[in-house]
């Protein structure tokens, strides 16, 4: 299948940040890592809703287009099985390793996110709200809320 993908453009400062932060760092997804480290360091990230590049989507892709209901159900199943919690473990480890590159506010957001994942239900909700995390779509945010509620994020 062919899917359209959004483009990523970075300036030299962002490129240097990506190179520095990626050295000996395990990451789940290169484009997601670029978003996390650039925005975490205070860089500007502009989300372009208009896809412009074609790429091949196949059954062995770890992540990718989740436009069909079947792929959304598979993604929900992954959430319930703890896949996203595992991915967040990897992302957190990478961000903690590069914590000095983050703004003070984003260091605090990261700490709230880490604490939230190991807190009781109401404290978890409060700390997730304080962390400021969100997804780009309504369904993504509903999935995030479900994951927070059942402690699978």
Tab-separated table of C-alpha atoms in Angstrom:
chain	number	residue	atom	x	y	z
A	1	UNK	CA	0.000	0.000	0.000
A	2	UNK	CA	1.087	3.572	-0.599
A	3	UNK	CA	0.498	6.153	2.108
A	4	UNK	CA	1.291	9.809	2.204
A	5	UNK	CA	3.655	11.048	4.859
A	6	UNK	CA	4.413	14.482	6.186
A	7	UNK	CA	7.835	15.993	5.653
A	8	UNK	CA	10.378	16.965	8.256
A	9	UNK	CA	12.701	19.907	7.739
A	10	UNK	CA	15.301	20.949	10.275
A	11	UNK	CA	17.836	23.734	10.519
A	12	UNK	CA	21.501	23.174	11.441
A	13	UNK	CA	20.904	23.715	15.163
A	14	UNK	CA	18.165	21.070	15.177
A	15	UNK	CA	20.318	18.703	13.117
A	16	UNK	CA	23.219	19.111	15.540
A	17	UNK	CA	20.860	18.500	18.471
A	18	UNK	CA	19.520	15.322	16.865
A	19	UNK	CA	23.035	14.019	16.168
A	20	UNK	CA	24.293	14.822	19.684
A	21	UNK	CA	21.273	13.352	21.455
A	22	UNK	CA	21.087	10.206	19.321
A	23	UNK	CA	24.613	8.971	19.974
A	24	UNK	CA	24.374	5.612	21.807
A	25	UNK	CA	20.687	6.254	22.466
A	26	UNK	CA	18.020	3.610	21.892
A	27	UNK	CA	14.941	5.126	20.261
A	28	UNK	CA	11.614	3.660	19.181
A	29	UNK	CA	10.970	5.880	16.167
A	30	UNK	CA	13.384	8.326	14.563
A	31	UNK	CA	10.769	10.932	13.643
A	32	UNK	CA	9.180	10.800	17.090
A	33	UNK	CA	12.630	11.162	18.695
A	34	UNK	CA	13.347	14.232	16.557
A	35	UNK	CA	10.055	15.774	17.692
A	36	UNK	CA	10.727	15.011	21.361
A	37	UNK	CA	14.301	16.265	21.506
A	38	UNK	CA	13.782	19.384	19.372
A	39	UNK	CA	10.635	20.510	21.193
A	40	UNK	CA	12.108	19.418	24.535
A	41	UNK	CA	15.148	21.610	23.939
A	42	UNK	CA	12.908	24.581	23.195
A	43	UNK	CA	12.978	24.357	19.413
A	44	UNK	CA	9.972	25.181	17.315
A	45	UNK	CA	8.117	22.294	15.685
A	46	UNK	CA	5.414	23.081	13.158
A	47	UNK	CA	2.943	20.285	12.447
A	48	UNK	CA	1.993	20.229	8.774
A	49	UNK	CA	-1.414	18.561	8.408
A	50	UNK	CA	-0.955	18.271	4.639
A	51	UNK	CA	0.819	15.034	3.659
A	52	UNK	CA	3.182	15.417	0.726
A	53	UNK	CA	5.408	12.323	0.356
A	54	UNK	CA	4.535	8.754	-0.558
A	55	UNK	CA	5.961	5.837	1.356
A	56	UNK	CA	5.314	2.137	1.325
A	57	UNK	CA	3.278	0.789	4.225
A	58	UNK	CA	3.505	-2.936	4.843
A	59	UNK	CA	2.424	-5.432	7.492
A	60	UNK	CA	5.841	-5.505	9.212
A	61	UNK	CA	5.974	-1.753	9.900
A	62	UNK	CA	6.404	-1.124	13.623
A	63	UNK	CA	4.386	2.070	13.387
A	64	UNK	CA	2.747	3.887	10.539
A	65	UNK	CA	-0.535	4.969	9.125
A	66	UNK	CA	-3.405	4.113	11.441
A	67	UNK	CA	-6.235	5.322	9.267
A	68	UNK	CA	-8.286	2.146	8.936
A	69	UNK	CA	-10.465	0.818	11.739
A	70	UNK	CA	-8.499	-2.440	11.623
A	71	UNK	CA	-5.208	-0.633	12.274
A	72	UNK	CA	-6.833	1.412	15.047
A	73	UNK	CA	-8.056	-1.783	16.726
A	74	UNK	CA	-4.550	-3.266	16.435
A	75	UNK	CA	-3.149	-0.086	18.002
A	76	UNK	CA	-5.724	-0.259	20.823
A	77	UNK	CA	-4.774	-3.892	21.410
A	78	UNK	CA	-1.114	-2.812	21.651
A	79	UNK	CA	-2.082	-0.178	24.218
A	80	UNK	CA	-3.954	-2.728	26.326
A	81	UNK	CA	-1.034	-5.195	26.117
A	82	UNK	CA	1.434	-2.539	27.342
A	83	UNK	CA	3.344	-1.882	24.103
A	84	UNK	CA	3.096	1.891	24.522
A	85	UNK	CA	4.246	1.682	28.118
A	86	UNK	CA	7.288	-0.258	26.877
A	87	UNK	CA	7.920	2.349	24.183
A	88	UNK	CA	7.602	5.106	26.786
A	89	UNK	CA	10.180	3.315	28.954
A	90	UNK	CA	12.608	3.565	26.024
A	91	UNK	CA	11.684	7.196	25.281
A	92	UNK	CA	12.036	8.182	28.941
A	93	UNK	CA	15.438	6.535	29.166
A	94	UNK	CA	16.588	8.468	26.092
A	95	UNK	CA	15.202	11.761	27.418
A	96	UNK	CA	16.733	11.267	30.866
A	97	UNK	CA	20.077	10.527	29.214
A	98	UNK	CA	19.751	13.861	27.374
A	99	UNK	CA	18.057	15.786	30.188
A	100	UNK	CA	20.701	18.541	30.144
A	101	UNK	CA	19.587	19.419	26.595
A	102	UNK	CA	15.988	20.052	27.693
A	103	UNK	CA	14.633	23.384	28.877
A	104	UNK	CA	13.993	23.666	32.615
A	105	UNK	CA	10.250	23.591	32.001
A	106	UNK	CA	10.526	20.459	29.893
A	107	UNK	CA	12.769	18.835	32.504
A	108	UNK	CA	9.946	19.475	35.000
A	109	UNK	CA	7.379	18.114	32.505
A	110	UNK	CA	9.494	14.976	32.102
A	111	UNK	CA	9.717	14.534	35.871
A	112	UNK	CA	5.931	14.879	36.184
A	113	UNK	CA	5.469	12.320	33.417
A	114	UNK	CA	7.857	9.862	35.115
A	115	UNK	CA	6.198	10.329	38.524
A	116	UNK	CA	2.707	10.024	37.018
A	117	UNK	CA	3.435	6.585	35.583
A	118	UNK	CA	4.103	5.214	39.071
A	119	UNK	CA	1.409	7.045	41.022
A	120	UNK	CA	-2.030	6.242	42.377
A	121	UNK	CA	-4.966	6.974	40.087
A	122	UNK	CA	-5.839	10.565	41.102
A	123	UNK	CA	-2.230	11.632	41.544
A	124	UNK	CA	-1.447	10.047	38.148
A	125	UNK	CA	-4.189	12.117	36.479
A	126	UNK	CA	-2.953	15.315	38.139
A	127	UNK	CA	0.688	14.696	37.177
A	128	UNK	CA	-0.217	13.818	33.591
A	129	UNK	CA	-2.149	17.078	33.327
A	130	UNK	CA	0.857	18.948	34.758
A	131	UNK	CA	3.198	17.203	32.301
A	132	UNK	CA	1.333	18.809	29.403
A	133	UNK	CA	1.456	15.770	27.125
A	134	UNK	CA	-1.088	15.442	24.355
A	135	UNK	CA	-1.637	13.790	20.959
A	136	UNK	CA	-2.360	15.495	17.637
A	137	UNK	CA	-5.851	14.054	17.090
A	138	UNK	CA	-9.064	13.567	19.050
A	139	UNK	CA	-8.801	9.770	18.784
A	140	UNK	CA	-5.150	9.958	19.803
A	141	UNK	CA	-6.064	11.991	22.885
A	142	UNK	CA	-8.892	9.598	23.773
A	143	UNK	CA	-6.441	6.696	23.518
A	144	UNK	CA	-3.964	8.595	25.679
A	145	UNK	CA	-6.665	9.237	28.286
A	146	UNK	CA	-7.584	5.544	28.270
A	147	UNK	CA	-3.917	4.576	28.641
A	148	UNK	CA	-3.481	6.999	31.552
A	149	UNK	CA	-6.649	5.711	33.211
A	150	UNK	CA	-5.573	2.049	33.052
A	151	UNK	CA	-1.885	2.889	33.674
A	152	UNK	CA	-0.612	1.648	30.312
A	153	UNK	CA	1.268	4.768	29.234
